[in-house]
Short mmCIF file of C-alpha atoms in Angstrom, two decimals:
data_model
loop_
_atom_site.label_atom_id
_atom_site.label_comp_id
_atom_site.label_asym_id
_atom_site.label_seq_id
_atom_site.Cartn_x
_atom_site.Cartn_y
_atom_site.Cartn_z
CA UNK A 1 27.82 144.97 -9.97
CA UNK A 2 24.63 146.52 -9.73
CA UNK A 3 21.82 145.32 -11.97
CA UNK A 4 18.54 146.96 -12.60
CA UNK A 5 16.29 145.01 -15.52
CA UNK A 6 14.62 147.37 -17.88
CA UNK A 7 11.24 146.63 -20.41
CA UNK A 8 11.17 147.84 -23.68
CA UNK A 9 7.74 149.84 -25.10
CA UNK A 10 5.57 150.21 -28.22
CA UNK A 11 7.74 150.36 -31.53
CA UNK A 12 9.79 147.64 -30.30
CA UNK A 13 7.42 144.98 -31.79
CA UNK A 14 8.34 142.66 -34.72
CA UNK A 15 6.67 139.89 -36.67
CA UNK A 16 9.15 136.30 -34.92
CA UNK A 17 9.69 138.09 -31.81
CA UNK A 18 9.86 135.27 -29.16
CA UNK A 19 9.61 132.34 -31.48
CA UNK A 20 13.58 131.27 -30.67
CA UNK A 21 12.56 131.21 -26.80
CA UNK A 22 9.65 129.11 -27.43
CA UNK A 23 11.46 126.56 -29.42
CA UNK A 24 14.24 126.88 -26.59
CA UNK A 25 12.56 127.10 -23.60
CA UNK A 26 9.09 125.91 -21.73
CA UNK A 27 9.30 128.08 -19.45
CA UNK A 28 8.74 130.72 -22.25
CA UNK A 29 6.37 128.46 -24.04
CA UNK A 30 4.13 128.53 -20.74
CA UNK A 31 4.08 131.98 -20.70
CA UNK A 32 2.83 132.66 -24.17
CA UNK A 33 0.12 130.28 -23.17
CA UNK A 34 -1.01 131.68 -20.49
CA UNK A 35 -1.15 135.23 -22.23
CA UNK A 36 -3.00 133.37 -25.29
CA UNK A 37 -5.84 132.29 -22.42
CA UNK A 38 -6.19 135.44 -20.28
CA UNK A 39 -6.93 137.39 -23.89
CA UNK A 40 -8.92 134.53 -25.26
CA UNK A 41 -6.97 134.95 -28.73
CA UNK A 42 -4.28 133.47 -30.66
CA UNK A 43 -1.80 136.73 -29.49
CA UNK A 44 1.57 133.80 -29.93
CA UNK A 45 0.37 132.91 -33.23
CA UNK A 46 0.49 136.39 -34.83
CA UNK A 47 3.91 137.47 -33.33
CA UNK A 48 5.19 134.36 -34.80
CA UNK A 49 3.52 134.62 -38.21
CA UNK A 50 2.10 138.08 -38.35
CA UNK A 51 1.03 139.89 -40.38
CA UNK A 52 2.67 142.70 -39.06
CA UNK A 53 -0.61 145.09 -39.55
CA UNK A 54 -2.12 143.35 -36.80
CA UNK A 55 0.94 142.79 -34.89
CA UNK A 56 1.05 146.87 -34.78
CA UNK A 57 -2.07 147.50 -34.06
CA UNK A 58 -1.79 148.97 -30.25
CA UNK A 59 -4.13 146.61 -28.40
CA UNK A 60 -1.93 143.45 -29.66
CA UNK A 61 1.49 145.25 -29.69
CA UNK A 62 1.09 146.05 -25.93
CA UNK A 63 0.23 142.87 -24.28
CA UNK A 64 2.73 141.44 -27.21
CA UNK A 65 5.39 143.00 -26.65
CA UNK A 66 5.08 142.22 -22.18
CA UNK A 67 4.71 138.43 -23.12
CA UNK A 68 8.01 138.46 -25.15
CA UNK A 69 9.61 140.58 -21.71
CA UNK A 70 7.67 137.97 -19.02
CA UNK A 71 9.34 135.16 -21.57
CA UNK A 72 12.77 136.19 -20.96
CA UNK A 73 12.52 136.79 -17.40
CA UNK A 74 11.03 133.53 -16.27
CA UNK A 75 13.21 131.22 -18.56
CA UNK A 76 15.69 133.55 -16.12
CA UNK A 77 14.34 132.56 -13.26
CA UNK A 78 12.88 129.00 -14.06
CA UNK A 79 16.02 127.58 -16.52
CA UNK A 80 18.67 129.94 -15.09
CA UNK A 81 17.67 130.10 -11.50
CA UNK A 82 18.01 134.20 -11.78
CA UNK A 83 15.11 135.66 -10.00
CA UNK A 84 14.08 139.39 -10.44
CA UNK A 85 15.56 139.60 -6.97
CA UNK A 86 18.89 140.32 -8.60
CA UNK A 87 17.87 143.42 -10.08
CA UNK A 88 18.39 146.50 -7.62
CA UNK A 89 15.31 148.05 -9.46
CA UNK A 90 13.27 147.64 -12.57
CA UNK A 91 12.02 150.13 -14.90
CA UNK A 92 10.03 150.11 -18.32
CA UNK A 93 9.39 152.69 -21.02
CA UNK A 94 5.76 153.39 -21.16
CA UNK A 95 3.81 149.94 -21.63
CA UNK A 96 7.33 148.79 -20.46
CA UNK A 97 6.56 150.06 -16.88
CA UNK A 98 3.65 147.19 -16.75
CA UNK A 99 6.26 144.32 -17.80
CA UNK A 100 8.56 145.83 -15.18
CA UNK A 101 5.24 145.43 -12.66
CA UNK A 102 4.52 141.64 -14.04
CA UNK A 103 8.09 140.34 -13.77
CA UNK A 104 8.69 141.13 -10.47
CA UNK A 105 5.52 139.89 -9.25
CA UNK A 106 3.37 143.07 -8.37
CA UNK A 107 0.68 142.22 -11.18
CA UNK A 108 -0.14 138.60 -12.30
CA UNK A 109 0.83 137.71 -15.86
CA UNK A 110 -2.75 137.43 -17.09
CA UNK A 111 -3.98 140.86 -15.22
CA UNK A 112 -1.16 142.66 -17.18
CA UNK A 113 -1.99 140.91 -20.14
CA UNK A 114 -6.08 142.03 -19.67
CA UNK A 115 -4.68 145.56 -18.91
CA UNK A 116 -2.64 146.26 -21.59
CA UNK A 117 -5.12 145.21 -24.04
CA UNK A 118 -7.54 147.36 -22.45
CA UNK A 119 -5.10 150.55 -22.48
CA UNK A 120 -4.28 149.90 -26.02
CA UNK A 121 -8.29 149.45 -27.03
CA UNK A 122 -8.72 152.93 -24.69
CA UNK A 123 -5.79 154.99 -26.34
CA UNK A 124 -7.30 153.76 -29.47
CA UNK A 125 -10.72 154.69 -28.37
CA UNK A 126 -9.36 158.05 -27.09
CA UNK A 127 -8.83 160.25 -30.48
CA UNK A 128 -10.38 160.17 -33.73
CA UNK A 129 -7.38 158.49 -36.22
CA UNK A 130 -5.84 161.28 -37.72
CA UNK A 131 -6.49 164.13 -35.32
CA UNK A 132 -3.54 163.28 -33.22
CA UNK A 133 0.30 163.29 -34.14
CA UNK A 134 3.60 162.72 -32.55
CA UNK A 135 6.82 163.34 -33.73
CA UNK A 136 10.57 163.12 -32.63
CA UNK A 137 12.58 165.49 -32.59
CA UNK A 138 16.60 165.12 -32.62
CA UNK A 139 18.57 167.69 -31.83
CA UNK A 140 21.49 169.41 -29.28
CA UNK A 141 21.57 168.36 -25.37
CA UNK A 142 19.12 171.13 -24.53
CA UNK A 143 16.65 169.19 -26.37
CA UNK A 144 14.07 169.15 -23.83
CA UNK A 145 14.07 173.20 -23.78
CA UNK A 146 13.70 172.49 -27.60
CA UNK A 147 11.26 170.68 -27.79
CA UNK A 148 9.30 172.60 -25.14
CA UNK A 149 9.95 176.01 -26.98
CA UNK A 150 8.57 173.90 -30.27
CA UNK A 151 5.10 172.90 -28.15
CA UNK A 152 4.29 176.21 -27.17
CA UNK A 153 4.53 177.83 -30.22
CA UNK A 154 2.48 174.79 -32.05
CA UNK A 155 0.29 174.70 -28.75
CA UNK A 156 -1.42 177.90 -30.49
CA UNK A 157 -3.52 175.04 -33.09
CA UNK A 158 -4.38 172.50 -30.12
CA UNK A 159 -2.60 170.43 -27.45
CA UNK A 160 1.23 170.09 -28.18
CA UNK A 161 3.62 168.64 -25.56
CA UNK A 162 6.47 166.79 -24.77
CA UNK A 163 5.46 162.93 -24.37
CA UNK A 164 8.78 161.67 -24.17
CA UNK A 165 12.18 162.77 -23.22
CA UNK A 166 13.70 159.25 -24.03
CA UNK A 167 17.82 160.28 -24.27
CA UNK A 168 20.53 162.56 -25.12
CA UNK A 169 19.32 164.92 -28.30
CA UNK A 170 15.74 162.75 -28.69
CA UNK A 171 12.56 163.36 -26.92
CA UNK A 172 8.74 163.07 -28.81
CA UNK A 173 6.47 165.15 -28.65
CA UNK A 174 2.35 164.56 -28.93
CA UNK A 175 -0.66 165.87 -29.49
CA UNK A 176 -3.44 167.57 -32.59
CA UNK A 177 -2.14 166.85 -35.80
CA UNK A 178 -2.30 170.61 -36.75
CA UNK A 179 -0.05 171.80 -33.42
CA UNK A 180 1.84 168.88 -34.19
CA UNK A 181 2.78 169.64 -37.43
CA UNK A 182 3.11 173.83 -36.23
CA UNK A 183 5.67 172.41 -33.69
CA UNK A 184 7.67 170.10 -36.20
CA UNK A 185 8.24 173.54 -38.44
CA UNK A 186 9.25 175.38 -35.04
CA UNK A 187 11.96 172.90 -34.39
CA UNK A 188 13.57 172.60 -37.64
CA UNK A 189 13.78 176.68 -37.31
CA UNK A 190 15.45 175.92 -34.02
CA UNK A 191 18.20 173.51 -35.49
CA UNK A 192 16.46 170.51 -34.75
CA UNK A 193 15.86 167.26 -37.07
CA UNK A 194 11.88 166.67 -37.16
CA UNK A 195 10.58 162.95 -38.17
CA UNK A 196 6.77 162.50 -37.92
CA UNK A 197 6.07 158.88 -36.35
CA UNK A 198 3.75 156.54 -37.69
CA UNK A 199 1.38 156.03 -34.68
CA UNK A 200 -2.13 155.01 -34.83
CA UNK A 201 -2.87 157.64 -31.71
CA UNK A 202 -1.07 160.74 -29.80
CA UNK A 203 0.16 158.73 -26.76
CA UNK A 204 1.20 160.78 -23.75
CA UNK A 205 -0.52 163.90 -23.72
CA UNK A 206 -3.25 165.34 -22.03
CA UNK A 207 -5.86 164.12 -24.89
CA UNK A 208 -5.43 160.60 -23.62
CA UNK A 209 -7.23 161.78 -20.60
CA UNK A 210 -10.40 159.44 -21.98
CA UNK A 211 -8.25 156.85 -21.86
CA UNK A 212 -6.94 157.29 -18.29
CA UNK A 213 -10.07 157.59 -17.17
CA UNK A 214 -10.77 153.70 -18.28
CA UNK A 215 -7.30 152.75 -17.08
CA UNK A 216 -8.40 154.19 -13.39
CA UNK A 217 -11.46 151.80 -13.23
CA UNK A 218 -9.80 149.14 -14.42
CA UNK A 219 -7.02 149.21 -11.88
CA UNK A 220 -8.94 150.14 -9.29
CA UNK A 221 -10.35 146.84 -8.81
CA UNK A 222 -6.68 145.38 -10.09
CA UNK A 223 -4.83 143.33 -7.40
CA UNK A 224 -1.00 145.34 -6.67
CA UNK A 225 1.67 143.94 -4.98
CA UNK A 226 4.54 145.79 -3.72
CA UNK A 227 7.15 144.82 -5.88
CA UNK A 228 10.34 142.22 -5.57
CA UNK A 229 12.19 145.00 -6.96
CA UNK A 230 11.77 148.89 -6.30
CA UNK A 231 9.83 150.11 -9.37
CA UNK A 232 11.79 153.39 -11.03
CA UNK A 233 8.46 154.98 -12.54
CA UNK A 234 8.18 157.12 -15.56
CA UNK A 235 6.12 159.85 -13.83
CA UNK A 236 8.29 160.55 -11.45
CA UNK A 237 11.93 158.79 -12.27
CA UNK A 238 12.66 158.00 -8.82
CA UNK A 239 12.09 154.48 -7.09
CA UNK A 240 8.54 153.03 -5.46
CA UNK A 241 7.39 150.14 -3.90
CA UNK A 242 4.12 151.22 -2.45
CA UNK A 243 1.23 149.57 -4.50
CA UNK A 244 -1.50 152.29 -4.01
CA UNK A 245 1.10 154.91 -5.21
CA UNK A 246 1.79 152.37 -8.08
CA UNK A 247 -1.11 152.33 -9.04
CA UNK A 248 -2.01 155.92 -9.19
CA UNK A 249 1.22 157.04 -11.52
CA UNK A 250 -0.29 154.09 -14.23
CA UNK A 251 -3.15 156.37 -14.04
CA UNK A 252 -0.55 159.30 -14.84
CA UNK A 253 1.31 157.76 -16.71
CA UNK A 254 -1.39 157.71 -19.49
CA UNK A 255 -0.73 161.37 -20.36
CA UNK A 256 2.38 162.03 -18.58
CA UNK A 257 5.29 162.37 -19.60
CA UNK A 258 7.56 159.22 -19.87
CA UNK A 259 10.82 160.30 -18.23
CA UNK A 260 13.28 157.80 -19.47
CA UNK A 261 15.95 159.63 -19.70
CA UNK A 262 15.52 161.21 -16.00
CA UNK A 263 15.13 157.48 -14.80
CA UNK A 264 18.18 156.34 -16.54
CA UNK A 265 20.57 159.27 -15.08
CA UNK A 266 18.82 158.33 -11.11
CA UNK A 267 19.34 154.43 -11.92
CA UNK A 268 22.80 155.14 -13.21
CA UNK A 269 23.44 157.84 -10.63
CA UNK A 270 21.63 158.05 -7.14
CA UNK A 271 20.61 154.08 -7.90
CA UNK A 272 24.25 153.08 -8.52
CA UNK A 273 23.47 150.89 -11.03
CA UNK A 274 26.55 149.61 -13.49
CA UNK A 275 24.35 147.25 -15.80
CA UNK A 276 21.18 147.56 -17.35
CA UNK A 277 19.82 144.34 -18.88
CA UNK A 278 16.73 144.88 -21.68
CA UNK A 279 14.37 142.20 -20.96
CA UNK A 280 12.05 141.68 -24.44
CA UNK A 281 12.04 142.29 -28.06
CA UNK A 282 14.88 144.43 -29.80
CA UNK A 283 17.31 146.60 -28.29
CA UNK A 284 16.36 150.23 -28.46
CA UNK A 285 16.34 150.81 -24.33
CA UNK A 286 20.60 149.31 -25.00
CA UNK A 287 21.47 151.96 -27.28
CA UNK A 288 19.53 154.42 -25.20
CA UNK A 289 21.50 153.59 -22.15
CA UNK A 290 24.71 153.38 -23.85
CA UNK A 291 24.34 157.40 -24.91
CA UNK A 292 22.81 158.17 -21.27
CA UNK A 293 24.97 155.99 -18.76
CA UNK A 294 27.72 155.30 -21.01
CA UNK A 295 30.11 153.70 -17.75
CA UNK A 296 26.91 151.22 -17.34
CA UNK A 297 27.14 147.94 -19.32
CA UNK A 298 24.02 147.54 -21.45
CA UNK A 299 22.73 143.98 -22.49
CA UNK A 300 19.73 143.00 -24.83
CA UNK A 301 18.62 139.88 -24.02
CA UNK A 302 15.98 138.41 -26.22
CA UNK A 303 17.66 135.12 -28.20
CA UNK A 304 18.13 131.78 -26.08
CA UNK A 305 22.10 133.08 -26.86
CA UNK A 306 22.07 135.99 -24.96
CA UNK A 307 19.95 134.33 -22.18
CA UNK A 308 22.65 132.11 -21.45
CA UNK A 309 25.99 134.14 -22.35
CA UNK A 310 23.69 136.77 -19.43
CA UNK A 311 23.27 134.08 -16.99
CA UNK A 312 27.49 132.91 -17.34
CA UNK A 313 28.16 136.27 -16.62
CA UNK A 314 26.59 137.38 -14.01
#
């Protein structure tokens, strides 16, 4: 059976997440920790207790949301004796991609912690709150020629494209509120479902180009390793190891699209993989997978439960 661990992204987050690995596990305990000192704030203290306002916010959700992911893999490694080694390749969906980087040893756990509150605090910075919009749209299997068809014909009141194209029938599209909002109208006309997300910034478009202009400073000076496990980006959906090229698509990424779905079909397909197992809080990467690869197993694993029922059956 081939295994490839995937990292769940923003939206995932939720006031408790990682408190029942804590109590379980020091091994997870030690991570939080160490997360807690590399950001010089109590991050452990308000996923446990919230409140969830703050929790949300991007600059805490991000680093959050990889210290719940980095819990789950070392108690793995450390209680379980599985190593990231196991995994034919790792992926993750947007902040995702940097757990994916920290658990298999390519970025230290404090570095990704200090990065992803930076690229929160920078796609914060980026756009005025309120200017920007995303939205996703559900609809038929040609939902990416959807969606596209919806940004051009919003594009005409500002930046409009497709941010994500996350499964079957979903993708998300970003950009100015008012092309946004032109684009939502478009799609409905077109036989899509519209829902406008509640996002404090328009993640994934070419207005976060501020932003990935602080990102490429940051990691330019940002130690990379070549991965334990082959890296499936979100730029390109298809497999890297080489740190330099690493590095440059987390420059990308920060306005590119995330292709998830893409990945998924290569993992599934090219990769061979026959089990995905979703490393952090919630389960939304599962259900994905279950609608993209549905031959693949798909696993959540984020209680000390499914930690262990994992490790007895591998």
């Amino acid at each position: 059976m081939s295994l490839a661990f995937i990292f769940p992204g923003q939206g995932s987050q939720a006031v408790g997440m990682g408190a029942d690995l804590a109590e379980a596990f020091a091994s997870a305990r030690e991570v939080f920790q160490e997360v807690d000192d590399a950001l010089g704030q109590k991050l452990f203290a308000l996923m446990r207790e919230g409140p969830e306002d703050q929790l949300t916010l991007t600059e805490n959700a991000q680093p959050a949301l990889m210290a719940v992911s980095l819990a789950v893999t070392r108690t793995l490694e450390k209680e379980f004796g599985i190593g990231i080694e196991r995994a034919a390749f790792v992926a993750g969906h947007s902040l995702g991609e940097y757990s994916a980087l920290a658990a298999s040893g390519a970025i230290s756990l404090a570095d990704t912690a200090r990065l992803l509150k930076l690229r929160g605090q920078a796609m914060q910075r980026a756009v005025p709150v309120g200017a920007g919009a995303m939205a996703s749209l559900i609809g038929p299997k040609s939902d990416v020629a959807l969606a596209e068809a919806a940004a051009e014909a919003g594009s005409a009141a500002g930046v409009c494209v497709v941010a994500n194209d996350n499964n079957n029938g979903n993708v998300v599209i970003s950009g100015d509120k008012a092309a946004v909002d032109l684009a939502i109208e478009k799609a409905k006309e077109l036989g899509a479902r519209a829902i406008p997300l509640n996002v404090s910034a328009p993640f994934h478009c070419p207005l976060m180009q501020p932003a990935a202009d602080e990102m490429a400073q940051a990691l330019a000076s940002a130690t990379i390793l070549a991965p334990r496990a082959p890296l499936v980006a979100n730029v390109t959906a298809r497999p890297t190891l080489d740190p330099e090229e690493i590095r440059r698509l987390l420059v990308e990424q920060v306005t590119g699209r995330v292709r998830w779905r893409e990945s998924m079909i290569w993992l599934a397909g090219e990769g061979g993989v026959t089990r995905f197992a979703e490393a952090g809080a919630g389960k939304v990467l599962s259900g994905m997978a279950k609608r993209i690869a549905p031959d693949a197993e798909a696993t959540p694993l984020n209680t000390p439960a499914d930690l262990e029922a994992f490790a007895k059956g591998l």
